[in-house]
GROMACS .gro file of C-alpha atoms in nm:
model
  332
    1MET     CA    1   0.014   2.368   0.979
    2LYS     CA    2   0.283   2.128   1.101
    3LEU     CA    3   0.295   1.795   0.919
    4HIS     CA    4   0.497   1.481   0.990
    5ASN     CA    5   0.487   1.338   0.637
    6SER     CA    6   0.241   1.073   0.748
    7ILE     CA    7  -0.114   0.970   0.671
    8THR     CA    8  -0.184   1.020   1.042
    9ASP     CA    9  -0.156   1.394   0.979
   10VAL     CA   10  -0.511   1.360   0.846
   11PRO     CA   11  -0.757   1.417   1.134
   12GLY     CA   12  -0.957   1.107   1.221
   13ILE     CA   13  -0.695   0.859   1.100
   14ARG     CA   14  -0.501   0.617   1.320
   15VAL     CA   15  -0.259   0.354   1.192
   16GLY     CA   16  -0.133   0.035   1.353
   17HIS     CA   17   0.107  -0.238   1.243
   18ALA     CA   18   0.145  -0.599   1.351
   19HIS     CA   19   0.390  -0.843   1.198
   20ASP     CA   20   0.583  -1.166   1.228
   21GLU     CA   21   0.953  -1.087   1.193
   22GLU     CA   22   1.049  -1.453   1.147
   23ALA     CA   23   0.784  -1.534   0.886
   24LEU     CA   24   0.841  -1.194   0.719
   25THR     CA   25   0.478  -1.097   0.687
   26GLY     CA   26   0.236  -0.862   0.857
   27CYS     CA   27  -0.063  -0.634   0.834
   28THR     CA   28  -0.144  -0.266   0.871
   29VAL     CA   29  -0.476  -0.118   0.975
   30ILE     CA   30  -0.592   0.233   0.891
   31LEU     CA   31  -0.864   0.312   1.143
   32CYS     CA   32  -1.134   0.576   1.097
   33GLU     CA   33  -1.373   0.476   1.375
   34LYS     CA   34  -1.598   0.778   1.337
   35GLY     CA   35  -1.662   0.676   0.978
   36ALA     CA   36  -1.519   0.801   0.651
   37PHE     CA   37  -1.658   0.825   0.302
   38GLY     CA   38  -1.457   0.578   0.102
   39GLY     CA   39  -1.365   0.490  -0.253
   40VAL     CA   40  -1.143   0.238  -0.426
   41ASP     CA   41  -0.975   0.192  -0.761
   42GLN     CA   42  -0.824  -0.145  -0.852
   43ARG     CA   43  -0.597  -0.148  -1.158
   44GLY     CA   44  -0.372  -0.454  -1.140
   45GLY     CA   45  -0.457  -0.785  -1.303
   46ALA     CA   46  -0.400  -1.002  -0.995
   47PRO     CA   47  -0.591  -0.843  -0.705
   48GLY     CA   48  -0.679  -0.983  -0.366
   49THR     CA   49  -0.947  -0.778  -0.194
   50ARG     CA   50  -1.232  -0.786   0.058
   51GLN     CA   51  -1.557  -0.584   0.062
   52THR     CA   52  -1.447  -0.338  -0.204
   53ASP     CA   53  -1.790  -0.348  -0.369
   54ALA     CA   54  -1.933  -0.164  -0.067
   55LEU     CA   55  -1.729   0.140  -0.168
   56TYR     CA   56  -1.891   0.183  -0.508
   57PRO     CA   57  -2.133   0.476  -0.538
   58MET     CA   58  -2.449   0.278  -0.617
   59HIS     CA   59  -2.427   0.068  -0.300
   60LEU     CA   60  -2.606   0.130   0.030
   61VAL     CA   61  -2.334   0.175   0.291
   62GLN     CA   62  -2.193   0.527   0.285
   63GLN     CA   63  -1.899   0.506   0.524
   64VAL     CA   64  -1.621   0.268   0.619
   65HIS     CA   65  -1.455   0.227   0.958
   66ALA     CA   66  -1.115   0.083   0.868
   67ILE     CA   67  -0.900  -0.032   0.579
   68VAL     CA   68  -0.666  -0.329   0.612
   69LEU     CA   69  -0.347  -0.381   0.411
   70ALA     CA   70  -0.189  -0.722   0.461
   71GLY     CA   71   0.067  -0.969   0.338
   72GLY     CA   72  -0.004  -1.339   0.315
   73SER     CA   73  -0.177  -1.340  -0.022
   74ALA     CA   74  -0.547  -1.438   0.002
   75PHE     CA   75  -0.482  -1.596   0.342
   76GLY     CA   76  -0.399  -1.251   0.476
   77LEU     CA   77  -0.755  -1.131   0.426
   78ASP     CA   78  -0.831  -1.314   0.751
   79SER     CA   79  -0.665  -1.024   0.934
   80ALA     CA   80  -0.966  -0.805   0.854
   81SER     CA   81  -1.182  -1.031   1.072
   82GLY     CA   82  -0.977  -0.929   1.373
   83VAL     CA   83  -1.030  -0.564   1.288
   84VAL     CA   84  -1.404  -0.624   1.261
   85ARG     CA   85  -1.403  -0.783   1.607
   86TYR     CA   86  -1.205  -0.495   1.755
   87LEU     CA   87  -1.449  -0.239   1.616
   88GLU     CA   88  -1.759  -0.438   1.713
   89GLU     CA   89  -1.636  -0.456   2.073
   90ARG     CA   90  -1.625  -0.077   2.075
   91GLY     CA   91  -1.969  -0.027   1.922
   92VAL     CA   92  -1.836   0.090   1.587
   93GLY     CA   93  -2.016  -0.007   1.268
   94PHE     CA   94  -2.310   0.031   1.033
   95ASP     CA   95  -2.629   0.023   1.240
   96VAL     CA   96  -2.860  -0.261   1.133
   97ARG     CA   97  -3.066  -0.231   1.455
   98VAL     CA   98  -2.979  -0.575   1.590
   99ALA     CA   99  -2.606  -0.505   1.566
  100ARG     CA  100  -2.345  -0.263   1.441
  101VAL     CA  101  -2.155  -0.409   1.148
  102PRO     CA  102  -1.805  -0.265   1.097
  103ILE     CA  103  -1.726  -0.197   0.731
  104VAL     CA  104  -1.364  -0.303   0.677
  105PRO     CA  105  -1.244  -0.334   0.317
  106ALA     CA  106  -0.902  -0.491   0.270
  107ALA     CA  107  -0.635  -0.565   0.012
  108ILE     CA  108  -0.342  -0.804   0.024
  109LEU     CA  109   0.000  -0.849  -0.129
  110PHE     CA  110   0.193  -1.168  -0.201
  111ASP     CA  111   0.491  -1.225   0.031
  112LEU     CA  112   0.470  -1.602   0.078
  113GLY     CA  113   0.794  -1.663  -0.110
  114LEU     CA  114   1.023  -1.459   0.115
  115GLY     CA  115   0.968  -1.593   0.465
  116SER     CA  116   0.744  -1.877   0.585
  117ALA     CA  117   0.457  -1.959   0.351
  118ASN     CA  118   0.274  -2.136   0.635
  119ARG     CA  119   0.254  -1.837   0.872
  120ARG     CA  120   0.028  -1.561   0.746
  121PRO     CA  121  -0.158  -1.261   0.889
  122ASP     CA  122  -0.471  -1.381   1.068
  123ALA     CA  123  -0.753  -1.240   1.279
  124ALA     CA  124  -0.531  -1.225   1.588
  125MET     CA  125  -0.272  -1.020   1.400
  126GLY     CA  126  -0.539  -0.784   1.269
  127TYR     CA  127  -0.672  -0.735   1.621
  128GLN     CA  128  -0.321  -0.665   1.749
  129ALA     CA  129  -0.267  -0.407   1.476
  130CYS     CA  130  -0.575  -0.224   1.607
  131LEU     CA  131  -0.438  -0.234   1.961
  132ASN     CA  132  -0.115  -0.085   1.826
  133ALA     CA  133  -0.292   0.190   1.633
  134SER     CA  134  -0.193   0.547   1.707
  135ARG     CA  135  -0.219   0.903   1.579
  136HIS     CA  136   0.161   0.913   1.579
  137PRO     CA  137   0.346   0.854   1.250
  138PRO     CA  138   0.371   0.476   1.200
  139ALA     CA  139   0.692   0.287   1.138
  140GLU     CA  140   0.800   0.268   0.776
  141GLY     CA  141   1.004   0.015   0.581
  142ASN     CA  142   1.006  -0.337   0.727
  143ALA     CA  143   0.681  -0.309   0.921
  144GLY     CA  144   0.321  -0.422   0.899
  145ALA     CA  145   0.209  -0.506   0.548
  146GLY     CA  146   0.554  -0.409   0.423
  147MET     CA  147   0.743  -0.666   0.630
  148GLY     CA  148   0.781  -0.910   0.340
  149ALA     CA  149   0.751  -0.666   0.051
  150THR     CA  150   0.999  -0.678  -0.237
  151VAL     CA  151   1.034  -0.504  -0.574
  152GLY     CA  152   1.192  -0.574  -0.912
  153LYS     CA  153   1.115  -0.942  -0.961
  154ILE     CA  154   1.139  -0.992  -1.336
  155LEU     CA  155   1.467  -1.184  -1.293
  156GLY     CA  156   1.339  -1.375  -0.991
  157ILE     CA  157   1.342  -1.306  -0.619
  158SER     CA  158   1.719  -1.357  -0.597
  159GLN     CA  159   1.773  -1.044  -0.808
  160ALA     CA  160   1.497  -0.840  -0.640
  161MET     CA  161   1.533  -0.582  -0.363
  162LYS     CA  162   1.372  -0.538  -0.024
  163SER     CA  163   1.092  -0.286  -0.006
  164GLY     CA  164   0.840  -0.199   0.262
  165ILE     CA  165   0.566   0.040   0.364
  166GLY     CA  166   0.584   0.418   0.346
  167CYS     CA  167   0.384   0.732   0.421
  168ALA     CA  168   0.361   1.089   0.300
  169SER     CA  169   0.140   1.394   0.350
  170LEU     CA  170   0.087   1.729   0.183
  171ALA     CA  171  -0.090   2.046   0.292
  172ILE     CA  172  -0.330   2.241   0.075
  173GLY     CA  173  -0.348   2.592   0.214
  174ASN     CA  174  -0.371   2.618   0.590
  175SER     CA  175  -0.639   2.363   0.669
  176ILE     CA  176  -0.655   2.072   0.424
  177VAL     CA  177  -0.429   1.769   0.443
  178VAL     CA  178  -0.387   1.484   0.197
  179GLY     CA  179  -0.198   1.181   0.326
  180ALA     CA  180  -0.096   0.846   0.183
  181ILE     CA  181   0.033   0.509   0.293
  182ALA     CA  182   0.165   0.248   0.048
  183ALA     CA  183   0.280  -0.112   0.089
  184VAL     CA  184   0.513  -0.161  -0.206
  185ASN     CA  185   0.553  -0.512  -0.347
  186ALA     CA  186   0.580  -0.423  -0.714
  187PHE     CA  187   0.679  -0.643  -1.004
  188GLY     CA  188   0.850  -0.343  -1.159
  189ASP     CA  189   1.117  -0.095  -1.057
  190ILE     CA  190   1.070   0.203  -0.826
  191ILE     CA  191   1.138   0.539  -0.987
  192ASP     CA  192   1.207   0.867  -0.809
  193PRO     CA  193   0.967   1.100  -0.995
  194ARG     CA  194   1.191   1.397  -0.918
  195ASN     CA  195   1.468   1.276  -1.148
  196GLY     CA  196   1.334   0.968  -1.329
  197GLN     CA  197   1.605   0.746  -1.181
  198ILE     CA  198   1.555   0.388  -1.062
  199VAL     CA  199   1.604   0.376  -0.684
  200ALA     CA  200   1.508   0.011  -0.626
  201GLY     CA  201   1.429  -0.278  -0.855
  202ALA     CA  202   1.563  -0.575  -1.045
  203ARG     CA  203   1.941  -0.605  -1.014
  204THR     CA  204   2.177  -0.721  -1.284
  205PRO     CA  205   2.330  -1.065  -1.225
  206GLN     CA  206   2.674  -0.909  -1.267
  207THR     CA  207   2.646  -0.678  -0.967
  208GLY     CA  208   2.474  -0.931  -0.744
  209GLY     CA  209   2.391  -0.653  -0.505
  210GLN     CA  210   2.751  -0.580  -0.415
  211SER     CA  211   2.811  -0.249  -0.590
  212ALA     CA  212   2.615   0.036  -0.739
  213GLU     CA  213   2.840   0.166  -1.012
  214ALA     CA  214   2.708   0.415  -1.266
  215GLY     CA  215   2.396   0.270  -1.413
  216GLU     CA  216   2.516  -0.090  -1.397
  217TYR     CA  217   2.341  -0.191  -1.076
  218PHE     CA  218   1.983  -0.208  -1.205
  219ALA     CA  219   1.872  -0.436  -1.485
  220ASP     CA  220   1.583  -0.199  -1.577
  221THR     CA  221   1.267  -0.406  -1.591
  222LEU     CA  222   1.139  -0.240  -1.908
  223GLN     CA  223   1.458  -0.325  -2.093
  224VAL     CA  224   1.441  -0.685  -1.972
  225MET     CA  225   1.078  -0.708  -2.084
  226LYS     CA  226   1.176  -0.599  -2.433
  227SER     CA  227   1.407  -0.898  -2.454
  228ILE     CA  228   1.141  -1.150  -2.347
  229LEU     CA  229   0.946  -1.279  -2.646
  230ASP     CA  230   0.745  -1.548  -2.467
  231SER     CA  231   0.491  -1.368  -2.250
  232GLN     CA  232   0.389  -1.697  -2.089
  233GLN     CA  233   0.734  -1.715  -1.937
  234LEU     CA  234   0.669  -1.381  -1.769
  235ASN     CA  235   0.321  -1.471  -1.648
  236PHE     CA  236   0.417  -1.811  -1.516
  237GLY     CA  237   0.741  -1.731  -1.342
  238ARG     CA  238   0.696  -1.382  -1.199
  239ARG     CA  239   0.356  -1.376  -1.031
  240GLY     CA  240   0.293  -1.248  -0.683
  241ASN     CA  241   0.325  -0.868  -0.681
  242THR     CA  242   0.124  -0.559  -0.600
  243VAL     CA  243   0.118  -0.208  -0.459
  244ILE     CA  244  -0.165  -0.149  -0.215
  245GLY     CA  245  -0.241   0.161  -0.017
  246VAL     CA  246  -0.468   0.436   0.108
  247VAL     CA  247  -0.497   0.807   0.043
  248ALA     CA  248  -0.691   1.012   0.295
  249THR     CA  249  -0.798   1.372   0.337
  250ASN     CA  250  -0.996   1.594   0.570
  251ALA     CA  251  -1.158   1.754   0.266
  252ARG     CA  252  -1.527   1.677   0.221
  253LEU     CA  253  -1.584   1.408  -0.041
  254ASN     CA  254  -1.887   1.194  -0.115
  255LYS     CA  255  -1.853   0.836  -0.237
  256GLU     CA  256  -1.840   0.935  -0.602
  257GLN     CA  257  -1.566   1.187  -0.535
  258ALA     CA  258  -1.373   0.947  -0.313
  259ASN     CA  259  -1.372   0.693  -0.594
  260LYS     CA  260  -1.243   0.961  -0.831
  261VAL     CA  261  -0.963   1.050  -0.591
  262ALA     CA  262  -0.866   0.683  -0.563
  263GLN     CA  263  -0.856   0.670  -0.942
  264MET     CA  264  -0.640   0.980  -0.969
  265ALA     CA  265  -0.404   0.851  -0.700
  266HIS     CA  266  -0.304   0.575  -0.941
  267ASP     CA  267  -0.129   0.846  -1.143
  268GLY     CA  268   0.116   0.869  -0.856
  269LEU     CA  269   0.162   0.493  -0.855
  270ALA     CA  270   0.239   0.500  -1.227
  271ARG     CA  271   0.494   0.779  -1.177
  272ALA     CA  272   0.682   0.583  -0.912
  273VAL     CA  273   0.650   0.223  -1.040
  274ARG     CA  274   0.766   0.113  -1.385
  275PRO     CA  275   0.584  -0.075  -1.524
  276ALA     CA  276   0.265  -0.046  -1.317
  277HIS     CA  277  -0.076  -0.216  -1.333
  278THR     CA  278   0.054  -0.532  -1.499
  279MET     CA  279  -0.128  -0.865  -1.512
  280VAL     CA  280   0.105  -0.990  -1.237
  281ASP     CA  281   0.030  -0.697  -1.004
  282GLY     CA  282  -0.282  -0.639  -0.796
  283ASP     CA  283  -0.247  -0.262  -0.762
  284THR     CA  284  -0.528  -0.127  -0.544
  285ILE     CA  285  -0.573   0.215  -0.383
  286PHE     CA  286  -0.841   0.316  -0.133
  287ALA     CA  287  -0.947   0.676  -0.065
  288LEU     CA  288  -1.094   0.809   0.260
  289SER     CA  289  -1.258   1.141   0.345
  290THR     CA  290  -1.275   1.213   0.718
  291GLY     CA  291  -1.366   1.582   0.727
  292ASN     CA  292  -1.581   1.868   0.609
  293LYS     CA  293  -1.329   2.106   0.455
  294LYS     CA  294  -1.447   2.240   0.120
  295ALA     CA  295  -1.216   2.164  -0.170
  296ASP     CA  296  -1.222   2.088  -0.541
  297VAL     CA  297  -1.206   1.714  -0.607
  298ASN     CA  298  -0.958   1.770  -0.889
  299ILE     CA  299  -0.712   1.937  -0.653
  300ILE     CA  300  -0.754   1.665  -0.392
  301GLY     CA  301  -0.697   1.398  -0.656
  302ALA     CA  302  -0.385   1.569  -0.789
  303TYR     CA  303  -0.239   1.598  -0.441
  304ALA     CA  304  -0.335   1.237  -0.365
  305ALA     CA  305  -0.131   1.123  -0.665
  306GLU     CA  306   0.167   1.328  -0.549
  307ALA     CA  307   0.144   1.197  -0.192
  308PHE     CA  308   0.109   0.837  -0.307
  309ALA     CA  309   0.417   0.862  -0.528
  310GLN     CA  310   0.614   1.004  -0.236
  311ALA     CA  311   0.491   0.727  -0.006
  312ILE     CA  312   0.613   0.463  -0.253
  313VAL     CA  313   0.961   0.615  -0.270
  314ARG     CA  314   0.977   0.649   0.109
  315ALA     CA  315   0.878   0.283   0.144
  316VAL     CA  316   1.185   0.161  -0.045
  317PHE     CA  317   1.427   0.404   0.120
  318ALA     CA  318   1.299   0.312   0.468
  319ALA     CA  319   1.336  -0.062   0.403
  320GLN     CA  320   1.628  -0.256   0.547
  321PRO     CA  321   1.811  -0.552   0.389
  322ILE     CA  322   1.670  -0.889   0.488
  323ALA     CA  323   1.671  -1.251   0.371
  324GLY     CA  324   1.976  -1.184   0.158
  325LEU     CA  325   1.812  -0.901  -0.035
  326PRO     CA  326   1.964  -0.552  -0.038
  327ALA     CA  327   1.759  -0.238   0.009
  328ALA     CA  328   1.790   0.110  -0.136
  329SER     CA  329   1.934   0.225   0.196
  330SER     CA  330   2.222  -0.019   0.159
  331ILE     CA  331   2.335   0.088  -0.189
  332ILE     CA  332   2.324   0.466  -0.158
   0.00000   0.00000   0.00000
């Protein structure tokens, strides 16, 4: 089985980006027009979501038709309306006899402080992302929902680093694929799980982003947090963060199992982001099942966590410097 380290390696998944390069914001759509059993797990204390309740096991609708990841804070949820229109025009949706209603959950990240706060993802941008959708591996880094993403903001945006959006995929045997896509806008630092080293995050004022000498480049968010006694200072001044994403597989999962996989995928987030799930993050992961391959949910969940961690690391390494912020690619 040949993989391209992308969520589009999962059969039935297409991905499209649309963005505003001047305003530094955008959206990403993960299309599954034939329907996919979906789940969601939301861990951060500052979420921005749409229609996530429909994914819970006790609710009527069994399948979703797209997931939207967007910048623009709560304003960016408008982009999902464009995805709904795109799908309705093509006869895709939950059949209620008088119409087909596309089920399009969404999650957003806060990027209003980097580019233009007055230009956000809207329905037109969501529609364009659908038109751009493809089975080919999508762009990573400064693209789609990752256009305005940053990480390591405990010392303020001036000491943060540019991040973006990233993908990964893993094979289980010869027929099952687990893929992930993550838009990484974390409050904390990004850790490479392979060696435990910070690869992107808050920078020390001394380096100012100009050098990366032996352990002196990164401030280490956890160490900075230990020095902050007034938690209100942290909550007030460093809001506007999150990691949002999707894990998908062609293994057969029902809604209960998809929700479990979304939950387990957060293990990968916690391996790659330090700290994760804070009150100033809105960390949210969706899970999609597009196929009928038999597999143990525990194995799928474990692989989902691994793929999601890899997608996070790829997001920061694919990002390019912008708006005066360095990226991991510029300090290696």
